[in-house]
Amino acid sequence: MTPRPDGSRAPDGLSLVAARAVTSAVDAVGGYAGGVYLRSGTPGLLLMAVLAGLPGRLMRPWWRMHVNRPFPVAEAYRSGRPVYLGDAEEAMRRFPQLMAGLPFPFGSLYAPVRSGRTVVGVLVVLRHATRGRSVGATDRRRMEDAAERLGAGIAALERDGTPVTWDGEPMTVRLPGGTARPVRVGHFAWDVGSGAVTADDGTRVILGTEPVSRPPRTVDELTARLPPEDVAGLWTLGSTVARHEGPRVRRMRLRGPDGRALLLELSARGPSPRLAGTLIDTGPEPVVPEAADRIPRAMFSLDRTGRVTYLNRPAEELLGLTRAELVGRTLAESLPWLANPAYEDHLRASLFSGDPVYFLARRGPAEWLSVAMFPGGEGVTVTLSSSGRHEEAADSDAGTRSGGLGSPADRAAVLYRPVALAIALTEAVTARQVSAVVTEELLPAFGGRQLAIYLQRERRLHLAWETGFPPGFLDRFEGVGLDVRIPGVETLTTGRPLFFESMEKLAEAYPGIPMDTDVGARAFLPLIASGRPVGSCILGFDQPRGFSPEERTVLTALAGLIAQALQRAQRYDSEAALARGLQDALLPHQLPVVADVETVGRYLPGTLGMDVGGDWYDVIETGSGLALIIGDVQGHGVAAAATMGQLRSAVRAFALTGHDPQEIMGATNRLLIDLDPGQFASCCYVLLDPGSGRTRAVRAGHPQPVLRHADGRAEVLDLPGGVVLGVDPRASYPLTELCLAPGDVLALFTDGLVEQAGEDIDEGVERLRTTLAGVGGVRLAEAADRVIARAGQDENRPDDIALLLAARPALPG
């Protein structure tokens, strides 16, 4: 999506191709919504690129889809085969996790999208359930044809150099309405004094004048097929307009020959008996807002993207808002009290199932409205009526009295959160990511403003995450032992959640405990996974409130989910720390100092995934010269780091024995195949004579080096090479000879430096070449820092980066 001058986003080639495919597929198989998932810049993560026929806000939990998850989108992508679900029973049997989050009767179709032989995404169509019948062969063929056309469009974009990964929010698309007869317009001129009229063909066709071939001469001939009262009304309006001075326009409705309403507009300038008329036939289903205004019950309508399209006058009065304030805005923007998770789930139910939905909604502390949603092809009509205070929300309910959730709909919202939170937690890998998910999902669901997560380590609690607390307030609780009597500790040691309706209640239970400036409620939740204490979670509210039994139960269950995610994250962090330590130990801490050549190395771990990989570099003094090596083992984690260490040791050993570069690369290739069949690595080995600058290089599937000449020119070298290491034991690696002149700088790097999500790798290489060309006159260490600076700022970098620069000093003068 490209930015417009006003800051909005205009569709680009990829999003337009995807949007056309979704629209075509939805129409072909009789769906009501659809979307396209595409690969993202993060390995293993699909992102929704286009969403059609549903509000984007309602589908936010399903914007991201990891390819290893038990969902039909992921299965279609992994397997390369379509998935067809006729109804909810079939979906529940095959994908229970999908139906846990979307427990509505609907059908869905998923077709993998290929660019050439590579699956690059999944086309999705939602439609009403077929009630026990599987998806038919015709619809399957149409769905797969649509996916094939989308794949062809994506392949064409790739050939033109357009990236086909998606890393933003989905583009929301409005689906076209059903086919209908087009709006018809006619024009005529009328002399009110004489009754003479001239009319175009459009007017005569709309009014059914016969024969059409002979134009009517008078207005009576023209309107012969109209009801008498409409003809009389037309004469009255015409004479009224003709008598008044000044420019004026008047409108009225006529009943056409087939009974449908027609809109008539008469206009004149000055006191003239001659009028200009326009007649409009809006089609078989005209919108008549006046009829809705006469209904005493408040009603408004939403389109399928969730925007308000109309509301009648009773709705304006009930809501205290005008049409101008609501029409065109989303439900969350216009009526935020109706956009909480429970009520959004009801809207999802109506949009997905096509059945009416009825529920009670709380607009204020003591005001309840009866809400009915009636879905259709173009959107949803919503009616509202005052219901008074619901009987289940009596004053005796502490949750409702103090700001808790007391209505059935609100309780449904609470019960829905475990599903949404569980889905989000499956994507969180590190403890920080888990904490961020809790902040985004748990706090809004319960109206919380503060969150603190403590993790237990060596019988002490350490703060892992906090938001909303006064600066420095939590410092005094850092590292407290499990024998201290404070609620954050006792909830963990007893395994019992603690709820306090206000800070006053908390102070009564724990005299002398430090208090912050807020007076609101607090909830202390034990984080226990598989019977093992993980830590504790504190929720803070800025107002006193009670906690209903349902809320207490759900919060306790959510704490268990959070604890399991944190325990998994701690294992991950331990493995990552081990891998980082292993890699740090294997990388050279100091490069050899050699006369006539200066070398500088840099390494940056990835910031996504395991945060560690198999990139390495090395500089070795051999009897034949100075060996410059850089390599990249496929994958991440301890295994990749261990393989990297073995390869580095092997290359060093081969180099010190005085072998030629091509022999070293061949031997390393065979060793990797013996060590770990199926593991691959790229490598570039350069042997440099410091005195003469004579250089011999071999390359195994590694990015081409970049050479900066002393005069400031920088070029990407074109070294012939062999396949990556670990594939073919008989592979050969050709030798290339070149010369490093005084003042030249040679850059060896791994692909993490030049690869960026949504960007062709050639753009990254060109950026590196340009950067190197502009570092003349600076120390080599500063040049390395400049080269790697941009990559170091990326907080979502999926790959490691290794950089090795070697320079011969410039000649004096």
mmCIF file of N, CA, C and O in Angstrom, residues 321-357:
data_model
loop_
_atom_site.group_PDB
_atom_site.id
_atom_site.type_symbol
_atom_site.label_atom_id
_atom_site.label_comp_id
_atom_site.label_asym_id
_atom_site.label_seq_id
_atom_site.Cartn_x
_atom_site.Cartn_y
_atom_site.Cartn_z
ATOM 1 N N LEU A 321 -27.308 11.428 19.093
ATOM 2 C CA LEU A 321 -26.347 11.738 18.036
ATOM 3 C C LEU A 321 -27.090 11.895 16.722
ATOM 4 O O LEU A 321 -28.121 11.251 16.501
ATOM 5 N N THR A 322 -26.563 12.726 15.855
ATOM 6 C CA THR A 322 -27.214 12.964 14.566
ATOM 7 C C THR A 322 -26.656 12.027 13.502
ATOM 8 O O THR A 322 -25.606 11.406 13.678
ATOM 9 N N ARG A 323 -27.381 11.983 12.375
ATOM 10 C CA ARG A 323 -26.896 11.184 11.260
ATOM 11 C C ARG A 323 -25.523 11.654 10.808
ATOM 12 O O ARG A 323 -24.643 10.849 10.497
ATOM 13 N N ALA A 324 -25.343 12.947 10.757
ATOM 14 C CA ALA A 324 -24.066 13.489 10.307
ATOM 15 C C ALA A 324 -22.913 13.047 11.216
ATOM 16 O O ALA A 324 -21.778 12.896 10.769
ATOM 17 N N GLU A 325 -23.201 12.820 12.503
ATOM 18 C CA GLU A 325 -22.164 12.411 13.443
ATOM 19 C C GLU A 325 -21.854 10.928 13.363
ATOM 20 O O GLU A 325 -20.779 10.492 13.777
ATOM 21 N N LEU A 326 -22.792 10.121 12.838
ATOM 22 C CA LEU A 326 -22.625 8.673 12.855
ATOM 23 C C LEU A 326 -22.364 8.056 11.485
ATOM 24 O O LEU A 326 -21.551 7.137 11.366
ATOM 25 N N VAL A 327 -23.067 8.510 10.464
ATOM 26 C CA VAL A 327 -22.983 7.866 9.153
ATOM 27 C C VAL A 327 -21.549 7.950 8.625
ATOM 28 O O VAL A 327 -20.908 9.003 8.660
ATOM 29 N N GLY A 328 -21.069 6.825 8.150
ATOM 30 C CA GLY A 328 -19.725 6.749 7.606
ATOM 31 C C GLY A 328 -18.669 6.356 8.619
ATOM 32 O O GLY A 328 -17.527 6.073 8.246
ATOM 33 N N ARG A 329 -19.009 6.321 9.904
ATOM 34 C CA ARG A 329 -18.038 5.964 10.932
ATOM 35 C C ARG A 329 -18.222 4.499 11.328
ATOM 36 O O ARG A 329 -19.298 3.919 11.154
ATOM 37 N N THR A 330 -17.161 3.901 11.872
ATOM 38 C CA THR A 330 -17.254 2.518 12.322
ATOM 39 C C THR A 330 -18.015 2.453 13.642
ATOM 40 O O THR A 330 -18.172 3.461 14.340
ATOM 41 N N LEU A 331 -18.436 1.261 13.989
ATOM 42 C CA LEU A 331 -19.177 1.067 15.230
ATOM 43 C C LEU A 331 -18.323 1.459 16.431
ATOM 44 O O LEU A 331 -18.801 2.091 17.372
ATOM 45 N N ALA A 332 -17.038 1.109 16.391
ATOM 46 C CA ALA A 332 -16.156 1.441 17.514
ATOM 47 C C ALA A 332 -15.986 2.944 17.664
ATOM 48 O O ALA A 332 -15.867 3.460 18.769
ATOM 49 N N GLU A 333 -15.980 3.667 16.543
ATOM 50 C CA GLU A 333 -15.827 5.117 16.592
ATOM 51 C C GLU A 333 -17.108 5.807 17.038
ATOM 52 O O GLU A 333 -17.073 6.768 17.810
ATOM 53 N N SER A 334 -18.244 5.328 16.550
ATOM 54 C CA SER A 334 -19.497 6.042 16.773
ATOM 55 C C SER A 334 -20.198 5.625 18.059
ATOM 56 O O SER A 334 -20.753 6.468 18.770
ATOM 57 N N LEU A 335 -20.196 4.341 18.356
ATOM 58 C CA LEU A 335 -20.874 3.844 19.564
ATOM 59 C C LEU A 335 -19.918 2.932 20.333
ATOM 60 O O LEU A 335 -20.057 1.708 20.325
ATOM 61 N N PRO A 336 -18.923 3.493 21.006
ATOM 62 C CA PRO A 336 -17.898 2.659 21.651
ATOM 63 C C PRO A 336 -18.459 1.708 22.700
ATOM 64 O O PRO A 336 -17.900 0.634 22.921
ATOM 65 N N TRP A 337 -19.562 2.064 23.344
ATOM 66 C CA TRP A 337 -20.138 1.166 24.342
ATOM 67 C C TRP A 337 -20.677 -0.111 23.694
ATOM 68 O O TRP A 337 -20.838 -1.140 24.359
ATOM 69 N N LEU A 338 -20.973 -0.066 22.374
ATOM 70 C CA LEU A 338 -21.475 -1.242 21.664
ATOM 71 C C LEU A 338 -20.338 -2.016 20.999
ATOM 72 O O LEU A 338 -20.577 -2.971 20.286
ATOM 73 N N ALA A 339 -19.105 -1.595 21.230
ATOM 74 C CA ALA A 339 -17.958 -2.216 20.564
ATOM 75 C C ALA A 339 -17.084 -2.978 21.547
ATOM 76 O O ALA A 339 -15.894 -3.117 21.332
ATOM 77 N N ASN A 340 -17.685 -3.467 22.673
ATOM 78 C CA ASN A 340 -16.860 -4.284 23.555
ATOM 79 C C ASN A 340 -16.823 -5.720 23.027
ATOM 80 O O ASN A 340 -17.594 -6.087 22.139
ATOM 81 N N PRO A 341 -15.909 -6.551 23.504
ATOM 82 C CA PRO A 341 -15.716 -7.873 22.896
ATOM 83 C C PRO A 341 -16.967 -8.741 22.843
ATOM 84 O O PRO A 341 -17.173 -9.470 21.876
ATOM 85 N N ALA A 342 -17.835 -8.670 23.867
ATOM 86 C CA ALA A 342 -19.033 -9.512 23.853
ATOM 87 C C ALA A 342 -19.966 -9.105 22.740
ATOM 88 O O ALA A 342 -20.481 -9.934 21.992
ATOM 89 N N TYR A 343 -20.219 -7.806 22.606
ATOM 90 C CA TYR A 343 -21.148 -7.344 21.587
ATOM 91 C C TYR A 343 -20.552 -7.504 20.195
ATOM 92 O O TYR A 343 -21.272 -7.768 19.226
ATOM 93 N N GLU A 344 -19.233 -7.346 20.083
ATOM 94 C CA GLU A 344 -18.592 -7.610 18.794
ATOM 95 C C GLU A 344 -18.740 -9.080 18.418
ATOM 96 O O GLU A 344 -18.863 -9.418 17.239
ATOM 97 N N ASP A 345 -18.735 -9.957 19.429
ATOM 98 C CA ASP A 345 -18.924 -11.373 19.147
ATOM 99 C C ASP A 345 -20.334 -11.623 18.608
ATOM 100 O O ASP A 345 -20.528 -12.462 17.727
ATOM 101 N N HIS A 346 -21.342 -10.895 19.118
ATOM 102 C CA HIS A 346 -22.694 -11.014 18.567
ATOM 103 C C HIS A 346 -22.738 -10.535 17.123
ATOM 104 O O HIS A 346 -23.405 -11.138 16.276
ATOM 105 N N LEU A 347 -22.033 -9.426 16.822
ATOM 106 C CA LEU A 347 -21.986 -8.940 15.449
ATOM 107 C C LEU A 347 -21.296 -9.964 14.555
ATOM 108 O O LEU A 347 -21.738 -10.222 13.428
ATOM 109 N N ARG A 348 -20.213 -10.573 15.058
ATOM 110 C CA ARG A 348 -19.554 -11.641 14.301
ATOM 111 C C ARG A 348 -20.530 -12.778 14.020
ATOM 112 O O ARG A 348 -20.572 -13.323 12.916
ATOM 113 N N ALA A 349 -21.318 -13.126 15.042
ATOM 114 C CA ALA A 349 -22.265 -14.229 14.880
ATOM 115 C C ALA A 349 -23.270 -13.928 13.779
ATOM 116 O O ALA A 349 -23.576 -14.790 12.944
ATOM 117 N N SER A 350 -23.788 -12.700 13.739
ATOM 118 C CA SER A 350 -24.773 -12.366 12.707
ATOM 119 C C SER A 350 -24.144 -12.330 11.325
ATOM 120 O O SER A 350 -24.730 -12.813 10.348
ATOM 121 N N LEU A 351 -22.939 -11.786 11.219
ATOM 122 C CA LEU A 351 -22.280 -11.696 9.920
ATOM 123 C C LEU A 351 -21.866 -13.072 9.409
ATOM 124 O O LEU A 351 -21.936 -13.345 8.203
ATOM 125 N N PHE A 352 -21.403 -13.956 10.301
ATOM 126 C CA PHE A 352 -20.942 -15.266 9.870
ATOM 127 C C PHE A 352 -22.104 -16.213 9.577
ATOM 128 O O PHE A 352 -22.091 -16.927 8.579
ATOM 129 N N SER A 353 -23.097 -16.241 10.468
ATOM 130 C CA SER A 353 -24.155 -17.240 10.332
ATOM 131 C C SER A 353 -25.298 -16.786 9.442
ATOM 132 O O SER A 353 -26.006 -17.606 8.866
ATOM 133 N N GLY A 354 -25.532 -15.458 9.339
ATOM 134 C CA GLY A 354 -26.674 -14.966 8.575
ATOM 135 C C GLY A 354 -27.976 -15.031 9.336
ATOM 136 O O GLY A 354 -29.035 -14.712 8.779
ATOM 137 N N ASP A 355 -27.953 -15.422 10.612
ATOM 138 C CA ASP A 355 -29.167 -15.520 11.422
ATOM 139 C C ASP A 355 -29.304 -14.296 12.313
ATOM 140 O O ASP A 355 -28.305 -13.701 12.738
ATOM 141 N N PRO A 356 -30.547 -13.907 12.646
ATOM 142 C CA PRO A 356 -30.733 -12.777 13.573
ATOM 143 C C PRO A 356 -30.121 -13.087 14.937
ATOM 144 O O PRO A 356 -30.056 -14.242 15.368
ATOM 145 N N VAL A 357 -29.672 -12.041 15.613
ATOM 146 C CA VAL A 357 -29.052 -12.172 16.937
ATOM 147 C C VAL A 357 -29.714 -11.165 17.875
ATOM 148 O O VAL A 357 -29.933 -10.008 17.499
#
